[in-house]
Tab-separated table of C-alpha atoms in Angstrom:
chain	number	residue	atom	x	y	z
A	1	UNK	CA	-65.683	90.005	45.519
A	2	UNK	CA	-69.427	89.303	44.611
A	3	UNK	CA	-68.229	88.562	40.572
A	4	UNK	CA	-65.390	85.955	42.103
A	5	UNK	CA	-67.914	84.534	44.359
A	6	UNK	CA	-70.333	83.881	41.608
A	7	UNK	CA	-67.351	82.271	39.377
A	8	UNK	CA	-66.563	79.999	41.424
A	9	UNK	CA	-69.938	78.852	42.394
A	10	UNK	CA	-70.837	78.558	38.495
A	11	UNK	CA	-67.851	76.820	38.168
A	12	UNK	CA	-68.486	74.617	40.710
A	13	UNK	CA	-71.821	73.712	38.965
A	14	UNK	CA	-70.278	73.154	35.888
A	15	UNK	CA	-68.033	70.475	37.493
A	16	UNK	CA	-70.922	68.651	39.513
A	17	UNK	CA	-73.112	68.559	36.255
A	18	UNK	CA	-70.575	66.795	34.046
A	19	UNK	CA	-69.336	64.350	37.019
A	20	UNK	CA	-73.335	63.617	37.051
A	21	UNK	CA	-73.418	63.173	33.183
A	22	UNK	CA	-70.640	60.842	33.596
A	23	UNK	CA	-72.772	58.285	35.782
A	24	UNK	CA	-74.788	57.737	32.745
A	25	UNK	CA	-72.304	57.778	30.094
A	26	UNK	CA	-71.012	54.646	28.611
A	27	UNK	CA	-67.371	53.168	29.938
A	28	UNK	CA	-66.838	51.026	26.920
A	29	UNK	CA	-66.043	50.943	23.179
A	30	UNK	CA	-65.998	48.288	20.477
A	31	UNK	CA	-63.199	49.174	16.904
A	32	UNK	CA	-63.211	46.600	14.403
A	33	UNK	CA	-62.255	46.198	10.801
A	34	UNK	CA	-61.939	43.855	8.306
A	35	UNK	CA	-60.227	42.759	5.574
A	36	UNK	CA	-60.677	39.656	2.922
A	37	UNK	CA	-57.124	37.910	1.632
A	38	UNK	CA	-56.674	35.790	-1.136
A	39	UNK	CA	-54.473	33.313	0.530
A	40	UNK	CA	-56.067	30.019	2.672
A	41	UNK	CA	-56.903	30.145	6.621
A	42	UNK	CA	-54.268	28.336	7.494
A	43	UNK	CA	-51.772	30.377	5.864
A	44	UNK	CA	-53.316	33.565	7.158
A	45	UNK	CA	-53.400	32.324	10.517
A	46	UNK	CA	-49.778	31.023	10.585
A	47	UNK	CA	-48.653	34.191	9.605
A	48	UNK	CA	-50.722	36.257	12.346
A	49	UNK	CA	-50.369	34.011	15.186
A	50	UNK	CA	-46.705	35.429	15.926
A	51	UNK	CA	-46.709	39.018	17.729
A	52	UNK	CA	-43.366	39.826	15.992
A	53	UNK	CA	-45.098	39.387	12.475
A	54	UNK	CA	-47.303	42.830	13.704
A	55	UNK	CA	-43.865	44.823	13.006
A	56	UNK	CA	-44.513	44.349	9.188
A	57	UNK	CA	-47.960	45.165	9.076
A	58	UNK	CA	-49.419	47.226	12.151
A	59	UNK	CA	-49.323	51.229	11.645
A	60	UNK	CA	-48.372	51.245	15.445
A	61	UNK	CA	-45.272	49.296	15.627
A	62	UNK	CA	-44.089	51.274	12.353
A	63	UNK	CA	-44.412	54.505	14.080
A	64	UNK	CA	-40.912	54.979	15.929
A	65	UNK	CA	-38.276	52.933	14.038
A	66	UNK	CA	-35.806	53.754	17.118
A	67	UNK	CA	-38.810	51.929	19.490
A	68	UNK	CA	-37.215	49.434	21.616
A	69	UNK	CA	-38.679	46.112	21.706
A	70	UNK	CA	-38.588	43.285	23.711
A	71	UNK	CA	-39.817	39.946	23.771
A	72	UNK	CA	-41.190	36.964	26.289
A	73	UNK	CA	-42.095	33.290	26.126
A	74	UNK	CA	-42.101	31.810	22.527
A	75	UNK	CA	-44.065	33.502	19.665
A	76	UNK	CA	-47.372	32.079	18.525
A	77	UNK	CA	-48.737	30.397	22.176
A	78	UNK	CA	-50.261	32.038	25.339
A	79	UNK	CA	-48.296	33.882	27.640
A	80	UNK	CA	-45.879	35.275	24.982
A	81	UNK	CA	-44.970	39.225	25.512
A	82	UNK	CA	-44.235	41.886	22.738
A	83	UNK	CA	-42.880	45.114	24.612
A	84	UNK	CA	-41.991	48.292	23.399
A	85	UNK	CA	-40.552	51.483	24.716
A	86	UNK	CA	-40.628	54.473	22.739
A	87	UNK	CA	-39.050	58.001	23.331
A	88	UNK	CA	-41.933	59.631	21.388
A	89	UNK	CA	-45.167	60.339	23.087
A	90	UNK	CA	-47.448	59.002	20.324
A	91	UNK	CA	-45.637	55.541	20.554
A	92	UNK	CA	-45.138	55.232	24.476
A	93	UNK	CA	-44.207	52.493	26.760
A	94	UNK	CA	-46.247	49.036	26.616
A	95	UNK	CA	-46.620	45.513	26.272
A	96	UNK	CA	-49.482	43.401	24.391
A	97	UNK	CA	-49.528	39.273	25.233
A	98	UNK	CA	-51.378	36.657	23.602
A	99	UNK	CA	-53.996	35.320	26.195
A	100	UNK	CA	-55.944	33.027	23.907
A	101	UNK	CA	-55.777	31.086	20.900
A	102	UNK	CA	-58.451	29.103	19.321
A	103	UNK	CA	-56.100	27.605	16.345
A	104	UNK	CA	-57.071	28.503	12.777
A	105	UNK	CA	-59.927	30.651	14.577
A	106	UNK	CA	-59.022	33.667	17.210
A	107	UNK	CA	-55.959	35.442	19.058
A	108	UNK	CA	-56.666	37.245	21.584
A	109	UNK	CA	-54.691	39.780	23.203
A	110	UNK	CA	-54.649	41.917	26.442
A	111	UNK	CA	-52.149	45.593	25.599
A	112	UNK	CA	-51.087	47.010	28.719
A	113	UNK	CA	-50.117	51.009	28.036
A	114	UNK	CA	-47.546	52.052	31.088
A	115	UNK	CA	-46.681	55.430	28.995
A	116	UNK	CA	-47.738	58.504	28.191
A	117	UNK	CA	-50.951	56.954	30.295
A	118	UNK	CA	-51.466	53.860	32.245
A	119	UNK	CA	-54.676	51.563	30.395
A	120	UNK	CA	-55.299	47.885	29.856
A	121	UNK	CA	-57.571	47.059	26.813
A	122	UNK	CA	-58.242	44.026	24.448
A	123	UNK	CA	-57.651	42.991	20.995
A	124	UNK	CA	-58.288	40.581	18.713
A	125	UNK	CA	-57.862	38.842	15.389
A	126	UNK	CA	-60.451	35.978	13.598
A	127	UNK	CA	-59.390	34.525	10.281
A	128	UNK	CA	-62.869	33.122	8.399
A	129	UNK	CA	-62.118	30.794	5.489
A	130	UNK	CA	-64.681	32.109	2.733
A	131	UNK	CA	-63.141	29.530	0.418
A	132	UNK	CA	-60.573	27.271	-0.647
A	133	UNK	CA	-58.219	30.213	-0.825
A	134	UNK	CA	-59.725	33.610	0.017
A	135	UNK	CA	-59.889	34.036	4.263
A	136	UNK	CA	-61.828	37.198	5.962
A	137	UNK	CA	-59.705	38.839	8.878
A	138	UNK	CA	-61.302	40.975	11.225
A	139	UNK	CA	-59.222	42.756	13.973
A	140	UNK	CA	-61.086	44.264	16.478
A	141	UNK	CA	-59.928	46.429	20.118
A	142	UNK	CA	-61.927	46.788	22.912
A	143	UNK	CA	-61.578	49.722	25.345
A	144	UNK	CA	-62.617	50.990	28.529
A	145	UNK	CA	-62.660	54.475	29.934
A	146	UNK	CA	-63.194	54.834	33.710
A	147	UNK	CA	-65.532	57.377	35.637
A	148	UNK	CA	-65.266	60.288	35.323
A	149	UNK	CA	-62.820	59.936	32.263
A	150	UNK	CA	-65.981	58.387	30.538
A	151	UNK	CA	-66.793	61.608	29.600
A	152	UNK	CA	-64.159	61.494	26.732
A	153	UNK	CA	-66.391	59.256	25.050
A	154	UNK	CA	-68.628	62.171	24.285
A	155	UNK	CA	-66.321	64.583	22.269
A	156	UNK	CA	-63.488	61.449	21.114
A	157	UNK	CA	-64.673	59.080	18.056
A	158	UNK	CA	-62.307	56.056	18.592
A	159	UNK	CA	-63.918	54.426	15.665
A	160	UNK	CA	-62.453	56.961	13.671
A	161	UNK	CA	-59.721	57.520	15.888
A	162	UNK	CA	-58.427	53.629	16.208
A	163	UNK	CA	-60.339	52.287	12.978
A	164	UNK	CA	-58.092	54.137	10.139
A	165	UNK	CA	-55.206	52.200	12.128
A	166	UNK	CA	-56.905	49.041	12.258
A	167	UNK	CA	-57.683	49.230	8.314
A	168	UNK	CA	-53.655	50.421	7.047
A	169	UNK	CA	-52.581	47.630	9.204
A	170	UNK	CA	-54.792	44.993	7.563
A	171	UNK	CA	-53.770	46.805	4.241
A	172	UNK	CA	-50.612	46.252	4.840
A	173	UNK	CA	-51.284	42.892	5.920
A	174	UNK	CA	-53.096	41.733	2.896
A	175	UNK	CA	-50.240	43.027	0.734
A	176	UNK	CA	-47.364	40.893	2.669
A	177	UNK	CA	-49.655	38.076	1.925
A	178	UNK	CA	-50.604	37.871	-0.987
A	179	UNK	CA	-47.398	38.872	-2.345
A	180	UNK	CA	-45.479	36.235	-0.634
């Protein structure tokens, strides 16, 4: 009875020492990638602007052809809703929505995950004319873990994680454009 008795009160330490490391870990995390394309701002812009344009370049809409998507509002302005709904864990159930636009500039984006875990996080894209005809895109997601889930943030790299992602989508995106 003395061995359980110390278990559980070494257990119990364990437990109150890593919800006091959480208080001083950090709740957020930045991803972002980038990407120069030989085609003009405008174009690029055009092109990203509309959600359902991410189902022929994003790695995450790719990943369960039998997804089910749906769609709100009118592509390319504020308030418009790209949902999916996925069978397979990896994919889940979510919806992203275009919450700003600064034209020729910046989309931004708020996702809303619903399955296999609930989370709401931001994304973006900026187009950056480096010439006449060559524009920089940089898409970017930022996260936030809650206490005492924080704690993920020590053991998971979402750079590395979220950031291979990132760059096969803007791989993929460069391609569609500049063979177009």
């Amino acid at each position: 009875m003395k061995i359980l008795k110390t278990i559980v009160i070494a257990l119990l330490f364990i437990v109150a020492l890593l919800l006091i490391i959480a208080l001083f870990v950090k709740k957020d995390y930045a991803v972002q990638r980038e990407i120069t394309i030989n085609k003009t701002n405008q174009e690029v812009f055009d092109y990203i602007k509309y959600l359902k344009n991410q189902n022929n370049f994003s790695k995450w809409a790719m990943m369960d052809p039998l997804m089910k998507k749906t769609y709100q509002g009118t592509d390319g302005t504020v308030g418009f809703i790209s949902a999916w709904d996925s069978k397979a864990d990896s994919v889940g159930k979510g919806e992203q929505e275009i919450v700003k636009i600064e034209e020729g500039k910046r989309i931004d984006f708020e996702i809303r995950f619903i399955k296999p875990f609930e989370s709401k996080d931001k994304a973006y894209m900026i187009t950056e004319s480096l010439s006449s005809n060559t524009t920089k895109v940089i898409w970017g997601f930022d996260g936030h873990m809650n206490y005492p889930m924080n704690l993920m943030l020590l053991v998971m790299d979402f750079d590395h994680m979220l950031g291979g992602d990132l760059e096969i989508g803007l791989q993929r995106l460069k391609t569609k454009l500049e063979t177009e």
